[in-house]
Amino acid sequence: MSGGTIFDKIIAKEIPADIVYEDDLSLAFKDINPQAPVHVLIIPKKHIATINDIEESDREVIGHLYVVAARLAQQYGFAKDGYRVVMNCNEDGGQSVYHIHLHLLAGVTMGWPPFANNSPKQVG
């Protein structure tokens, strides 16, 4: 399998995960370090390292990840109350595993901004 990340190993069932959803395109499992009462990671089975690596041909699988997020929100019963779906990109964006993934977070009222960094970088 391309990539060799921990997520690739979870997809290949080489390491265990608390899987809550699986289909031909995606896999969803509980985060081992939850940041909310509900924290599920939704990953494509196709290895795509970062958002920057998404190609036009990946539109279906990327859209599918959001369909799975909405389906899980309904299944868990928090769709009406609300939830957050986040995809981080690279180090400054908070990405720690280089296989794209959605974080589905719920069960608590989310605040804004979602970062604690008091010294923003100059951009541009």
N, CA, C and O atoms as CSV, one atom per row, in Angstrom:
chain,resi,resn,atom,element,x,y,z
A,1,MET,N,N,0.844,-1.183,0.000
A,1,MET,CA,C,0.000,0.000,0.000
A,1,MET,C,C,0.884,1.240,0.000
A,1,MET,O,O,1.880,1.278,0.723
A,2,SER,N,N,0.550,2.243,-0.783
A,2,SER,CA,C,1.327,3.457,-0.905
A,2,SER,C,C,1.278,4.274,0.374
A,2,SER,O,O,0.234,4.373,1.020
A,3,GLY,N,N,2.417,4.859,0.737
A,3,GLY,CA,C,2.423,5.793,1.849
A,3,GLY,C,C,3.020,5.235,3.127
A,3,GLY,O,O,3.938,5.831,3.690
A,4,GLY,N,N,2.516,4.110,3.591
A,4,GLY,CA,C,3.049,3.499,4.789
A,4,GLY,C,C,2.764,4.245,6.082
A,4,GLY,O,O,3.516,4.090,7.045
A,5,THR,N,N,1.702,5.053,6.143
A,5,THR,CA,C,1.356,5.750,7.382
A,5,THR,C,C,0.580,4.812,8.294
A,5,THR,O,O,0.192,3.714,7.895
A,6,ILE,N,N,0.363,5.256,9.506
A,6,ILE,CA,C,-0.453,4.487,10.445
A,6,ILE,C,C,-1.852,4.264,9.870
A,6,ILE,O,O,-2.454,3.215,10.103
A,7,PHE,N,N,-2.377,5.245,9.117
A,7,PHE,CA,C,-3.710,5.086,8.530
A,7,PHE,C,C,-3.710,4.013,7.453
A,7,PHE,O,O,-4.678,3.262,7.333
A,8,ASP,N,N,-2.639,3.928,6.666
A,8,ASP,CA,C,-2.544,2.856,5.675
A,8,ASP,C,C,-2.555,1.495,6.365
A,8,ASP,O,O,-3.149,0.542,5.860
A,9,LYS,N,N,-1.902,1.409,7.511
A,9,LYS,CA,C,-1.870,0.155,8.267
A,9,LYS,C,C,-3.239,-0.172,8.856
A,9,LYS,O,O,-3.608,-1.343,8.945
A,10,ILE,N,N,-3.999,0.853,9.260
A,10,ILE,CA,C,-5.363,0.622,9.757
A,10,ILE,C,C,-6.245,0.124,8.619
A,10,ILE,O,O,-7.020,-0.815,8.803
A,11,ILE,N,N,-6.135,0.741,7.446
A,11,ILE,CA,C,-6.907,0.310,6.274
A,11,ILE,C,C,-6.605,-1.149,5.944
A,11,ILE,O,O,-7.512,-1.918,5.628
A,12,ALA,N,N,-5.325,-1.529,6.018
A,12,ALA,CA,C,-4.899,-2.897,5.698
A,12,ALA,C,C,-5.175,-3.871,6.839
A,12,ALA,O,O,-4.886,-5.063,6.727
A,13,LYS,N,N,-5.746,-3.354,7.958
A,13,LYS,CA,C,-6.059,-4.174,9.150
A,13,LYS,C,C,-4.791,-4.769,9.760
A,13,LYS,O,O,-4.835,-5.831,10.383
A,14,GLU,N,N,-3.656,-4.077,9.577
A,14,GLU,CA,C,-2.395,-4.503,10.177
A,14,GLU,C,C,-2.286,-4.060,11.627
A,14,GLU,O,O,-1.570,-4.672,12.419
A,15,ILE,N,N,-3.001,-2.990,11.972
A,15,ILE,CA,C,-3.078,-2.544,13.368
A,15,ILE,C,C,-4.546,-2.283,13.693
A,15,ILE,O,O,-5.316,-1.910,12.808
A,16,PRO,N,N,-4.939,-2.475,14.941
A,16,PRO,CA,C,-6.353,-2.334,15.299
A,16,PRO,C,C,-6.791,-0.876,15.398
A,16,PRO,O,O,-5.987,0.020,15.656
A,17,ALA,N,N,-8.065,-0.669,15.189
A,17,ALA,CA,C,-8.706,0.628,15.380
A,17,ALA,C,C,-10.162,0.364,15.733
A,17,ALA,O,O,-10.713,-0.685,15.398
A,18,ASP,N,N,-10.776,1.320,16.407
A,18,ASP,CA,C,-12.192,1.212,16.760
A,18,ASP,C,C,-12.997,1.756,15.578
A,18,ASP,O,O,-13.414,2.914,15.577
A,19,ILE,N,N,-13.210,0.903,14.572
A,19,ILE,CA,C,-13.847,1.292,13.317
A,19,ILE,C,C,-15.351,1.436,13.521
A,19,ILE,O,O,-16.014,0.546,14.055
A,20,VAL,N,N,-15.874,2.593,13.077
A,20,VAL,CA,C,-17.310,2.848,13.213
A,20,VAL,C,C,-18.019,2.854,11.859
A,20,VAL,O,O,-19.249,2.841,11.805
A,21,TYR,N,N,-17.247,2.875,10.757
A,21,TYR,CA,C,-17.853,2.880,9.421
A,21,TYR,C,C,-16.788,2.457,8.419
A,21,TYR,O,O,-15.617,2.812,8.548
A,22,GLU,N,N,-17.218,1.690,7.413
A,22,GLU,CA,C,-16.318,1.324,6.325
A,22,GLU,C,C,-17.121,1.044,5.075
A,22,GLU,O,O,-18.189,0.434,5.126
A,23,ASP,N,N,-16.592,1.502,3.944
A,23,ASP,CA,C,-17.140,1.161,2.636
A,23,ASP,C,C,-15.976,1.067,1.656
A,23,ASP,O,O,-14.817,1.074,2.070
A,24,ASP,N,N,-16.271,0.978,0.365
A,24,ASP,CA,C,-15.215,0.809,-0.633
A,24,ASP,C,C,-14.250,1.990,-0.720
A,24,ASP,O,O,-13.086,1.809,-1.078
A,25,LEU,N,N,-14.721,3.201,-0.395
A,25,LEU,CA,C,-13.911,4.403,-0.551
A,25,LEU,C,C,-13.302,4.933,0.738
A,25,LEU,O,O,-12.298,5.645,0.705
A,26,SER,N,N,-13.904,4.591,1.877
A,26,SER,CA,C,-13.491,5.249,3.113
A,26,SER,C,C,-13.557,4.340,4.326
A,26,SER,O,O,-14.118,3.245,4.297
A,27,LEU,N,N,-12.958,4.847,5.395
A,27,LEU,CA,C,-12.951,4.154,6.675
A,27,LEU,C,C,-13.048,5.233,7.748
A,27,LEU,O,O,-12.404,6.276,7.633
A,28,ALA,N,N,-13.843,4.996,8.786
A,28,ALA,CA,C,-13.974,5.946,9.891
A,28,ALA,C,C,-13.745,5.195,11.200
A,28,ALA,O,O,-14.244,4.087,11.399
A,29,PHE,N,N,-12.982,5.823,12.078
A,29,PHE,CA,C,-12.660,5.192,13.353
A,29,PHE,C,C,-12.486,6.258,14.431
A,29,PHE,O,O,-12.221,7.424,14.138
A,30,LYS,N,N,-12.640,5.831,15.682
A,30,LYS,CA,C,-12.519,6.749,16.808
A,30,LYS,C,C,-11.058,7.169,16.983
A,30,LYS,O,O,-10.145,6.348,16.905
A,31,ASP,N,N,-10.862,8.468,17.220
A,31,ASP,CA,C,-9.524,9.004,17.464
A,31,ASP,C,C,-9.011,8.488,18.804
A,31,ASP,O,O,-9.760,8.454,19.781
A,32,ILE,N,N,-7.747,8.088,18.859
A,32,ILE,CA,C,-7.186,7.565,20.113
A,32,ILE,C,C,-6.848,8.685,21.101
A,32,ILE,O,O,-6.584,8.418,22.273
A,33,ASN,N,N,-6.857,9.933,20.632
A,33,ASN,CA,C,-6.606,11.092,21.491
A,33,ASN,C,C,-7.740,12.096,21.271
A,33,ASN,O,O,-7.512,13.166,20.706
A,34,PRO,N,N,-8.951,11.769,21.707
A,34,PRO,CA,C,-10.117,12.596,21.372
A,34,PRO,C,C,-10.040,14.011,21.933
A,34,PRO,O,O,-9.617,14.232,23.068
A,35,GLN,N,N,-10.462,14.962,21.102
A,35,GLN,CA,C,-10.482,16.367,21.474
A,35,GLN,C,C,-11.907,16.849,21.760
A,35,GLN,O,O,-12.121,18.034,22.014
A,36,ALA,N,N,-12.861,15.949,21.720
A,36,ALA,CA,C,-14.265,16.229,22.013
A,36,ALA,C,C,-14.898,14.903,22.432
A,36,ALA,O,O,-14.321,13.842,22.196
A,37,PRO,N,N,-16.084,14.956,23.057
A,37,PRO,CA,C,-16.738,13.701,23.444
A,37,PRO,C,C,-16.899,12.714,22.277
A,37,PRO,O,O,-16.771,11.503,22.460
A,38,VAL,N,N,-17.175,13.235,21.099
A,38,VAL,CA,C,-17.175,12.414,19.890
A,38,VAL,C,C,-16.056,12.942,19.003
A,38,VAL,O,O,-16.061,14.117,18.635
A,39,HIS,N,N,-15.103,12.094,18.659
A,39,HIS,CA,C,-14.000,12.482,17.770
A,39,HIS,C,C,-13.684,11.284,16.888
A,39,HIS,O,O,-13.032,10.329,17.308
A,40,VAL,N,N,-14.165,11.365,15.655
A,40,VAL,CA,C,-14.000,10.292,14.686
A,40,VAL,C,C,-13.146,10.810,13.536
A,40,VAL,O,O,-13.319,11.944,13.090
A,41,LEU,N,N,-12.235,9.989,13.064
A,41,LEU,CA,C,-11.433,10.309,11.885
A,41,LEU,C,C,-12.025,9.575,10.697
A,41,LEU,O,O,-12.311,8.380,10.772
A,42,ILE,N,N,-12.208,10.295,9.601
A,42,ILE,CA,C,-12.758,9.716,8.372
A,42,ILE,C,C,-11.680,9.847,7.315
A,42,ILE,O,O,-11.255,10.953,6.980
A,43,ILE,N,N,-11.243,8.719,6.796
A,43,ILE,CA,C,-10.116,8.709,5.864
A,43,ILE,C,C,-10.498,8.055,4.543
A,43,ILE,O,O,-11.329,7.147,4.512
A,44,PRO,N,N,-9.890,8.518,3.452
A,44,PRO,CA,C,-10.083,7.799,2.194
A,44,PRO,C,C,-9.187,6.562,2.185
A,44,PRO,O,O,-8.103,6.577,2.769
A,45,LYS,N,N,-9.622,5.521,1.541
A,45,LYS,CA,C,-8.765,4.344,1.415
A,45,LYS,C,C,-7.627,4.608,0.426
A,45,LYS,O,O,-6.582,3.961,0.485
A,46,LYS,N,N,-7.836,5.547,-0.466
A,46,LYS,CA,C,-6.766,5.963,-1.366
A,46,LYS,C,C,-5.812,6.855,-0.579
A,46,LYS,O,O,-6.245,7.777,0.112
A,47,HIS,N,N,-4.530,6.582,-0.682
A,47,HIS,CA,C,-3.559,7.415,0.024
A,47,HIS,C,C,-3.377,8.742,-0.714
A,47,HIS,O,O,-2.946,8.780,-1.867
A,48,ILE,N,N,-3.716,9.829,-0.018
A,48,ILE,CA,C,-3.466,11.187,-0.482
A,48,ILE,C,C,-2.806,11.873,0.699
A,48,ILE,O,O,-3.419,11.978,1.761
A,49,ALA,N,N,-1.582,12.339,0.551
A,49,ALA,CA,C,-0.811,12.837,1.692
A,49,ALA,C,C,-1.398,14.094,2.325
A,49,ALA,O,O,-1.603,14.128,3.538
A,50,THR,N,N,-1.671,15.124,1.534
A,50,THR,CA,C,-2.165,16.392,2.074
A,50,THR,C,C,-3.247,16.950,1.157
A,50,THR,O,O,-3.467,16.440,0.058
A,51,ILE,N,N,-3.912,17.993,1.615
A,51,ILE,CA,C,-4.894,18.680,0.778
A,51,ILE,C,C,-4.227,19.156,-0.511
A,51,ILE,O,O,-4.852,19.152,-1.572
A,52,ASN,N,N,-2.965,19.565,-0.423
A,52,ASN,CA,C,-2.228,20.037,-1.600
A,52,ASN,C,C,-2.054,18.957,-2.660
A,52,ASN,O,O,-1.777,19.263,-3.820
A,53,ASP,N,N,-2.213,17.707,-2.273
A,53,ASP,CA,C,-2.031,16.588,-3.204
A,53,ASP,C,C,-3.331,16.095,-3.821
A,53,ASP,O,O,-3.317,15.163,-4.625
A,54,ILE,N,N,-4.453,16.704,-3.458
A,54,ILE,CA,C,-5.739,16.319,-4.037
A,54,ILE,C,C,-5.764,16.731,-5.500
A,54,ILE,O,O,-5.421,17.860,-5.848
A,55,GLU,N,N,-6.175,15.798,-6.349
A,55,GLU,CA,C,-6.268,16.065,-7.786
A,55,GLU,C,C,-7.733,16.106,-8.206
A,55,GLU,O,O,-8.617,15.668,-7.470
A,56,GLU,N,N,-7.969,16.629,-9.376
A,56,GLU,CA,C,-9.330,16.727,-9.914
A,56,GLU,C,C,-10.034,15.375,-9.878
A,56,GLU,O,O,-11.234,15.301,-9.612
A,57,SER,N,N,-9.293,14.315,-10.145
A,57,SER,CA,C,-9.883,12.976,-10.165
A,57,SER,C,C,-10.282,12.482,-8.772
A,57,SER,O,O,-10.950,11.454,-8.657
A,58,ASP,N,N,-9.887,13.192,-7.718
A,58,ASP,CA,C,-10.220,12.807,-6.344
A,58,ASP,C,C,-11.520,13.437,-5.851
A,58,ASP,O,O,-11.893,13.244,-4.693
A,59,ARG,N,N,-12.215,14.184,-6.705
A,59,ARG,CA,C,-13.433,14.884,-6.281
A,59,ARG,C,C,-14.444,13.947,-5.634
A,59,ARG,O,O,-15.016,14.277,-4.595
A,60,GLU,N,N,-14.666,12.794,-6.229
A,60,GLU,CA,C,-15.672,11.868,-5.697
A,60,GLU,C,C,-15.312,11.401,-4.289
A,60,GLU,O,O,-16.160,11.410,-3.397
A,61,VAL,N,N,-14.077,11.001,-4.088
A,61,VAL,CA,C,-13.697,10.482,-2.772
A,61,VAL,C,C,-13.702,11.594,-1.719
A,61,VAL,O,O,-14.078,11.343,-0.574
A,62,ILE,N,N,-13.299,12.802,-2.075
A,62,ILE,CA,C,-13.306,13.903,-1.106
A,62,ILE,C,C,-14.747,14.248,-0.718
A,62,ILE,O,O,-15.053,14.410,0.464
A,63,GLY,N,N,-15.614,14.358,-1.696
A,63,GLY,CA,C,-17.029,14.600,-1.407
A,63,GLY,C,C,-17.623,13.484,-0.577
A,63,GLY,O,O,-18.441,13.729,0.310
A,64,HIS,N,N,-17.219,12.269,-0.858
A,64,HIS,CA,C,-17.725,11.107,-0.132
A,64,HIS,C,C,-17.374,11.181,1.359
A,64,HIS,O,O,-18.173,10.772,2.201
A,65,LEU,N,N,-16.195,11.697,1.689
A,65,LEU,CA,C,-15.809,11.823,3.094
A,65,LEU,C,C,-16.815,12.686,3.859
A,65,LEU,O,O,-17.152,12.393,5.006
A,66,TYR,N,N,-17.289,13.755,3.208
A,66,TYR,CA,C,-18.277,14.629,3.844
A,66,TYR,C,C,-19.649,13.963,3.937
A,66,TYR,O,O,-20.385,14.199,4.896
A,67,VAL,N,N,-19.993,13.149,2.968
A,67,VAL,CA,C,-21.243,12.390,3.034
A,67,VAL,C,C,-21.183,11.433,4.223
A,67,VAL,O,O,-22.162,11.285,4.955
A,68,VAL,N,N,-20.043,10.790,4.413
A,68,VAL,CA,C,-19.876,9.885,5.558
A,68,VAL,C,C,-19.977,10.666,6.863
A,68,VAL,O,O,-20.599,10.193,7.814
A,69,ALA,N,N,-19.376,11.853,6.924
A,69,ALA,CA,C,-19.460,12.677,8.139
A,69,ALA,C,C,-20.912,12.986,8.473
A,69,ALA,O,O,-21.326,12.847,9.624
A,70,ALA,N,N,-21.689,13.403,7.478
A,70,ALA,CA,C,-23.106,13.721,7.709
A,70,ALA,C,C,-23.880,12.472,8.134
A,70,ALA,O,O,-24.745,12.546,9.007
A,71,ARG,N,N,-23.579,11.348,7.532
A,71,ARG,CA,C,-24.237,10.085,7.883
A,71,ARG,C,C,-23.942,9.707,9.338
A,71,ARG,O,O,-24.840,9.289,10.068
A,72,LEU,N,N,-22.684,9.855,9.753
A,72,LEU,CA,C,-22.320,9.536,11.128
A,72,LEU,C,C,-22.956,10.511,12.115
A,72,LEU,O,O,-23.357,10.112,13.208
A,73,ALA,N,N,-23.050,11.783,11.737
A,73,ALA,CA,C,-23.711,12.776,12.599
A,73,ALA,C,C,-25.162,12.384,12.839
A,73,ALA,O,O,-25.659,12.496,13.960
A,74,GLN,N,N,-25.838,11.928,11.801
A,74,GLN,CA,C,-27.214,11.453,11.948
A,74,GLN,C,C,-27.256,10.210,12.833
A,74,GLN,O,O,-28.077,10.114,13.745
A,75,GLN,N,N,-26.372,9.273,12.560
A,75,GLN,CA,C,-26.340,8.002,13.288
A,75,GLN,C,C,-26.082,8.226,14.783
A,75,GLN,O,O,-26.721,7.591,15.622
A,76,TYR,N,N,-25.159,9.117,15.117
A,76,TYR,CA,C,-24.830,9.395,16.518
A,76,TYR,C,C,-25.842,10.321,17.179
A,76,TYR,O,O,-25.869,10.429,18.405
A,77,GLY,N,N,-26.680,10.993,16.381
A,77,GLY,CA,C,-27.736,11.828,16.936
A,77,GLY,C,C,-27.363,13.265,17.250
A,77,GLY,O,O,-28.064,13.926,18.016
A,78,PHE,N,N,-26.279,13.762,16.678
A,78,PHE,CA,C,-25.905,15.152,16.948
A,78,PHE,C,C,-25.982,16.041,15.717
A,78,PHE,O,O,-25.502,17.174,15.748
A,79,ALA,N,N,-26.571,15.554,14.638
A,79,ALA,CA,C,-26.656,16.352,13.406
A,79,ALA,C,C,-27.413,17.654,13.626
A,79,ALA,O,O,-26.992,18.709,13.151
A,80,LYS,N,N,-28.526,17.583,14.341
A,80,LYS,CA,C,-29.353,18.780,14.564
A,80,LYS,C,C,-28.651,19.785,15.480
A,80,LYS,O,O,-28.700,20.988,15.225
A,81,ASP,N,N,-28.003,19.308,16.536
A,81,ASP,CA,C,-27.328,20.202,17.481
A,81,ASP,C,C,-26.084,20.843,16.873
A,81,ASP,O,O,-25.747,21.983,17.196
A,82,GLY,N,N,-25.409,20.117,16.002
A,82,GLY,CA,C,-24.237,20.657,15.332
A,82,GLY,C,C,-22.962,19.909,15.659
A,82,GLY,O,O,-22.869,19.180,16.646
A,83,TYR,N,N,-21.991,20.116,14.800
A,83,TYR,CA,C,-20.702,19.440,14.912
A,83,TYR,C,C,-19.700,20.185,14.050
A,83,TYR,O,O,-20.065,21.071,13.278
A,84,ARG,N,N,-18.449,19.821,14.187
A,84,ARG,CA,C,-17.391,20.432,13.381
A,84,ARG,C,C,-16.695,19.337,12.593
A,84,ARG,O,O,-16.469,18.235,13.092
A,85,VAL,N,N,-16.359,19.664,11.347
A,85,VAL,CA,C,-15.575,18.786,10.491
A,85,VAL,C,C,-14.364,19.593,10.041
A,85,VAL,O,O,-14.501,20.679,9.478
A,86,VAL,N,N,-13.180,19.050,10.296
A,86,VAL,CA,C,-11.941,19.768,10.017
A,86,VAL,C,C,-10.987,18.865,9.259
A,86,VAL,O,O,-10.889,17.672,9.544
A,87,MET,N,N,-10.275,19.443,8.281
A,87,MET,CA,C,-9.184,18.741,7.616
A,87,MET,C,C,-7.957,19.652,7.692
A,87,MET,O,O,-7.961,20.752,7.139
A,88,ASN,N,N,-6.924,19.199,8.369
A,88,ASN,CA,C,-5.701,19.972,8.536
A,88,ASN,C,C,-4.749,19.726,7.370
A,88,ASN,O,O,-4.810,18.680,6.724
A,89,CYS,N,N,-3.870,20.693,7.102
A,89,CYS,CA,C,-2.904,20.545,6.024
A,89,CYS,C,C,-1.521,21.006,6.473
A,89,CYS,O,O,-1.316,22.172,6.811
A,90,ASN,N,N,-0.593,20.083,6.468
A,90,ASN,CA,C,0.811,20.314,6.789
A,90,ASN,C,C,1.014,20.764,8.233
A,90,ASN,O,O,0.056,20.915,8.991
A,91,GLU,N,N,2.265,20.971,8.595
A,91,GLU,CA,C,2.639,21.192,9.995
A,91,GLU,C,C,1.937,22.387,10.636
A,91,GLU,O,O,1.357,22.247,11.712
A,92,ASP,N,N,1.975,23.550,10.003
A,92,ASP,CA,C,1.336,24.731,10.602
A,92,ASP,C,C,-0.178,24.582,10.676
A,92,ASP,O,O,-0.822,25.231,11.499
A,93,GLY,N,N,-0.745,23.747,9.837
A,93,GLY,CA,C,-2.182,23.496,9.865
A,93,GLY,C,C,-2.583,22.437,10.872
A,93,GLY,O,O,-3.772,22.171,11.049
A,94,GLY,N,N,-1.614,21.832,11.531
A,94,GLY,CA,C,-1.901,20.848,12.562
A,94,GLY,C,C,-1.934,19.405,12.083
A,94,GLY,O,O,-2.350,18.518,12.828
A,95,GLN,N,N,-1.499,19.155,10.842
A,95,GLN,CA,C,-1.522,17.781,10.322
A,95,GLN,C,C,-0.363,16.993,10.917
A,95,GLN,O,O,0.786,17.430,10.852
A,96,SER,N,N,-0.657,15.842,11.492
A,96,SER,CA,C,0.393,15.003,12.073
A,96,SER,C,C,0.538,13.664,11.355
A,96,SER,O,O,1.588,13.027,11.440
A,97,VAL,N,N,-0.503,13.234,10.651
A,97,VAL,CA,C,-0.422,12.015,9.831
A,97,VAL,C,C,-0.629,12.447,8.392
A,97,VAL,O,O,-1.634,13.077,8.064
A,98,TYR,N,N,0.321,12.110,7.533
A,98,TYR,CA,C,0.272,12.558,6.145
A,98,TYR,C,C,-0.491,11.579,5.252
A,98,TYR,O,O,0.045,10.940,4.346
A,99,HIS,N,N,-1.763,11.514,5.575
A,99,HIS,CA,C,-2.804,10.798,4.833
A,99,HIS,C,C,-4.052,11.609,5.165
A,99,HIS,O,O,-4.492,11.605,6.314
A,100,ILE,N,N,-4.632,12.305,4.186
A,100,ILE,CA,C,-5.718,13.230,4.506
A,100,ILE,C,C,-6.806,12.535,5.318
A,100,ILE,O,O,-7.060,11.339,5.170
A,101,HIS,N,N,-7.436,13.324,6.177
A,101,HIS,CA,C,-8.490,12.791,7.029
A,101,HIS,C,C,-9.335,13.929,7.566
A,101,HIS,O,O,-8.839,15.017,7.857
A,102,LEU,N,N,-10.610,13.655,7.689
A,102,LEU,CA,C,-11.527,14.582,8.329
A,102,LEU,C,C,-11.605,14.238,9.811
A,102,LEU,O,O,-11.667,13.068,10.190
A,103,HIS,N,N,-11.601,15.277,10.640
A,103,HIS,CA,C,-11.895,15.129,12.058
A,103,HIS,C,C,-13.367,15.484,12.224
A,103,HIS,O,O,-13.768,16.605,11.913
A,104,LEU,N,N,-14.161,14.565,12.700
A,104,LEU,CA,C,-15.567,14.811,13.028
A,104,LEU,C,C,-15.639,14.967,14.543
A,104,LEU,O,O,-15.393,14.018,15.287
A,105,LEU,N,N,-15.981,16.184,14.995
A,105,LEU,CA,C,-15.974,16.519,16.414
A,105,LEU,C,C,-17.376,16.945,16.851
A,105,LEU,O,O,-18.028,17.734,16.167
A,106,ALA,N,N,-17.835,16.425,17.983
A,106,ALA,CA,C,-19.174,16.765,18.463
A,106,ALA,C,C,-19.290,16.445,19.944
A,106,ALA,O,O,-18.387,15.887,20.567
A,107,GLY,N,N,-20.448,16.828,20.478
A,107,GLY,CA,C,-20.741,16.524,21.871
A,107,GLY,C,C,-20.385,17.650,22.817
A,107,GLY,O,O,-20.517,17.503,24.032
A,108,VAL,N,N,-19.939,18.768,22.280
A,108,VAL,CA,C,-19.601,19.948,23.065
A,108,VAL,C,C,-19.768,21.153,22.142
A,108,VAL,O,O,-19.569,21.043,20.932
A,109,THR,N,N,-20.132,22.301,22.713
A,109,THR,CA,C,-20.237,23.517,21.913
A,109,THR,C,C,-18.831,23.955,21.507
A,109,THR,O,O,-17.955,24.122,22.356
A,110,MET,N,N,-18.625,24.136,20.221
A,110,MET,CA,C,-17.317,24.505,19.697
A,110,MET,C,C,-17.105,26.012,19.790
A,110,MET,O,O,-18.032,26.791,19.567
A,111,GLY,N,N,-15.907,26.411,20.113
A,111,GLY,CA,C,-15.554,27.820,20.159
A,111,GLY,C,C,-14.849,28.263,18.886
A,111,GLY,O,O,-14.542,27.458,18.006
A,112,TRP,N,N,-14.603,29.555,18.814
A,112,TRP,CA,C,-13.861,30.111,17.677
A,112,TRP,C,C,-13.033,31.257,18.194
A,112,TRP,O,O,-13.574,32.062,18.953
A,113,PRO,N,N,-11.783,31.406,17.858
A,113,PRO,CA,C,-11.034,30.613,16.880
A,113,PRO,C,C,-10.589,29.271,17.456
A,113,PRO,O,O,-10.515,29.107,18.674
A,114,PRO,N,N,-10.295,28.317,16.580
A,114,PRO,CA,C,-9.945,26.977,17.039
A,114,PRO,C,C,-8.465,26.805,17.368
A,114,PRO,O,O,-8.010,25.674,17.543
A,115,PHE,N,N,-7.706,27.889,17.456
A,115,PHE,CA,C,-6.276,27.766,17.721
A,115,PHE,C,C,-5.912,28.504,19.005
A,115,PHE,O,O,-6.630,29.395,19.460
A,116,ALA,N,N,-4.784,28.110,19.572
A,116,ALA,CA,C,-4.330,28.738,20.810
A,116,ALA,C,C,-3.026,29.513,20.585
A,116,ALA,O,O,-2.423,29.989,21.546
A,117,ASN,N,N,-2.592,29.641,19.351
A,117,ASN,CA,C,-1.343,30.324,19.029
A,117,ASN,C,C,-1.542,31.826,19.123
A,117,ASN,O,O,-2.356,32.396,18.397
A,118,ASN,N,N,-0.802,32.465,20.013
A,118,ASN,CA,C,-0.934,33.914,20.205
A,118,ASN,C,C,0.011,34.727,19.338
A,118,ASN,O,O,-0.035,35.956,19.368
A,119,SER,N,N,0.861,34.074,18.571
A,119,SER,CA,C,1.800,34.816,17.737
A,119,SER,C,C,1.677,34.359,16.286
A,119,SER,O,O,2.448,33.514,15.831
A,120,PRO,N,N,0.704,34.921,15.559
A,120,PRO,CA,C,0.501,34.502,14.168
A,120,PRO,C,C,1.687,34.835,13.277
A,120,PRO,O,O,2.410,35.802,13.520
A,121,LYS,N,N,1.878,34.030,12.250
A,121,LYS,CA,C,2.929,34.242,11.258
A,121,LYS,C,C,2.502,35.328,10.281
A,121,LYS,O,O,1.311,35.547,10.056
A,122,GLN,N,N,3.475,35.992,9.713
A,122,GLN,CA,C,3.202,36.934,8.629
A,122,GLN,C,C,2.940,36.119,7.376
A,122,GLN,O,O,3.712,35.218,7.044
A,123,VAL,N,N,1.872,36.424,6.689
A,123,VAL,CA,C,1.489,35.698,5.472
A,123,VAL,C,C,1.457,36.677,4.320
A,123,VAL,O,O,1.048,37.828,4.472
A,124,GLY,N,N,1.896,36.200,3.156
A,124,GLY,CA,C,1.759,37.034,1.966
A,124,GLY,C,C,2.998,37.528,1.476
A,124,GLY,O,O,3.024,38.245,0.476
